[in-house]
Amino acid sequence: MDEHAALPTGVPTPKKKANAASPKKQKPIQMELAVPHPAPEHWREVYDLIHKMREGVVAPVDTMGCHTPAELEEDPKTKRFVTLMALMLSSQTKDEVTHTAIGNLRTALNGLTLENVLAAEDSVISGAIAKVGFWRRKTEYIKKASQKLKDDFDGDVPKTVDELCSLPGVGPKMAFLCLQSAWKLNVGIGVDTHVHRISNRLGWHKPPTTTPEQTRLNLQSWLPKELHYDVNHMLVGFGQTICVPVGPKCDQCELSVRKLCPSARVVKVKAKGKGKAKVEIAIEDESELSEPGSA
């Protein structure tokens, strides 16, 4: 059995209250493809090389990712709540900014707890998170999601993707990552812009995917489940340090050296006057790999 799929012992499942108001029916999140996507050729070699490259570089996600703020908390319930808050602030925002915003929010509220969020004025929350993307909207989402947690889930983070996605401001990416970090439940892959971009650059999707959800379903259909827990963290760090959105550092990438990345190519440009020819790295078909909006 996958170690990440095991439920923590001694922790009751948050129960949805029977008298909770039922909003409009939510469409269940698709969990698998009817026909699995074929596993890409050489995918294991590529995966292992990326993993090895990641071991030698500390990326922002390693020290300031959404899993890190909860490490300062002792109460398990508060840990889960802080993890959810960090994920909700993270969309369209760099890890460094999210990490600072969570610290600001913790200070402004004298502790980042469900009760303190509900008791706080919107202006206090907005002031603390003003550097994150779409901070006004996220202030509203944080307040509404916290109220729903209190009303429908006994003040705790729910344990299913569909229940998490019923919270304002929470989409599939956040839900899968939250279950992994908050509950140690490995039920799917959290696909953000880095995972979407890099897996397409590697040619892992035929045809290329256009949304994070397409990417997730494809990857889940062939990538062994024991790797679902780590693939997001690995590719996010790789995307922050080497396979960056603009000007990827293909000259530092083992996949380029070993000709395992179909998107990388070396272009030799004639140098003007004396000196050696300048060597540039170009990425092919970048127009097809536009950044998706985060959940």
mmCIF file of C-alpha atoms in Angstrom, residues 9 36 49 56 74 92 97 104 135 140 157-158 166 182 189 196 211 239 243 253 257 261 264 274 291-292:
data_model
loop_
_atom_site.group_PDB
_atom_site.id
_atom_site.type_symbol
_atom_site.label_atom_id
_atom_site.label_comp_id
_atom_site.label_asym_id
_atom_site.label_seq_id
_atom_site.Cartn_x
_atom_site.Cartn_y
_atom_site.Cartn_z
ATOM 1 C CA THR A 9 -4.113 7.341 13.090
ATOM 2 C CA PRO A 36 -5.085 5.890 -20.492
ATOM 3 C CA LEU A 49 17.673 12.831 -14.444
ATOM 4 C CA GLY A 56 21.921 19.672 -6.440
ATOM 5 C CA GLU A 74 1.899 22.393 16.715
ATOM 6 C CA GLN A 92 -0.569 33.560 -9.612
ATOM 7 C CA VAL A 97 5.682 36.343 -1.872
ATOM 8 C CA ASN A 104 2.287 38.769 7.705
ATOM 9 C CA TRP A 135 -5.357 39.942 -3.099
ATOM 10 C CA GLU A 140 -13.039 37.351 0.053
ATOM 11 C CA VAL A 157 -9.986 20.852 6.307
ATOM 12 C CA PRO A 158 -12.034 18.188 4.469
ATOM 13 C CA SER A 166 -16.577 23.220 -2.825
ATOM 14 C CA ALA A 182 -2.440 18.285 5.114
ATOM 15 C CA ILE A 189 -1.318 15.027 -8.980
ATOM 16 C CA HIS A 196 1.981 21.854 -17.197
ATOM 17 C CA THR A 211 -5.226 23.000 -19.545
ATOM 18 C CA GLY A 239 10.846 25.010 -13.372
ATOM 19 C CA CYS A 243 13.399 24.970 -17.071
ATOM 20 C CA CYS A 253 20.196 20.746 -18.308
ATOM 21 C CA VAL A 257 22.988 17.317 -23.249
ATOM 22 C CA CYS A 261 14.197 16.948 -24.469
ATOM 23 C CA ALA A 264 15.666 22.066 -26.671
ATOM 24 C CA LYS A 274 36.789 38.631 -33.442
ATOM 25 C CA GLU A 291 0.798 29.411 -19.333
ATOM 26 C CA PRO A 292 -2.513 28.196 -17.909
#
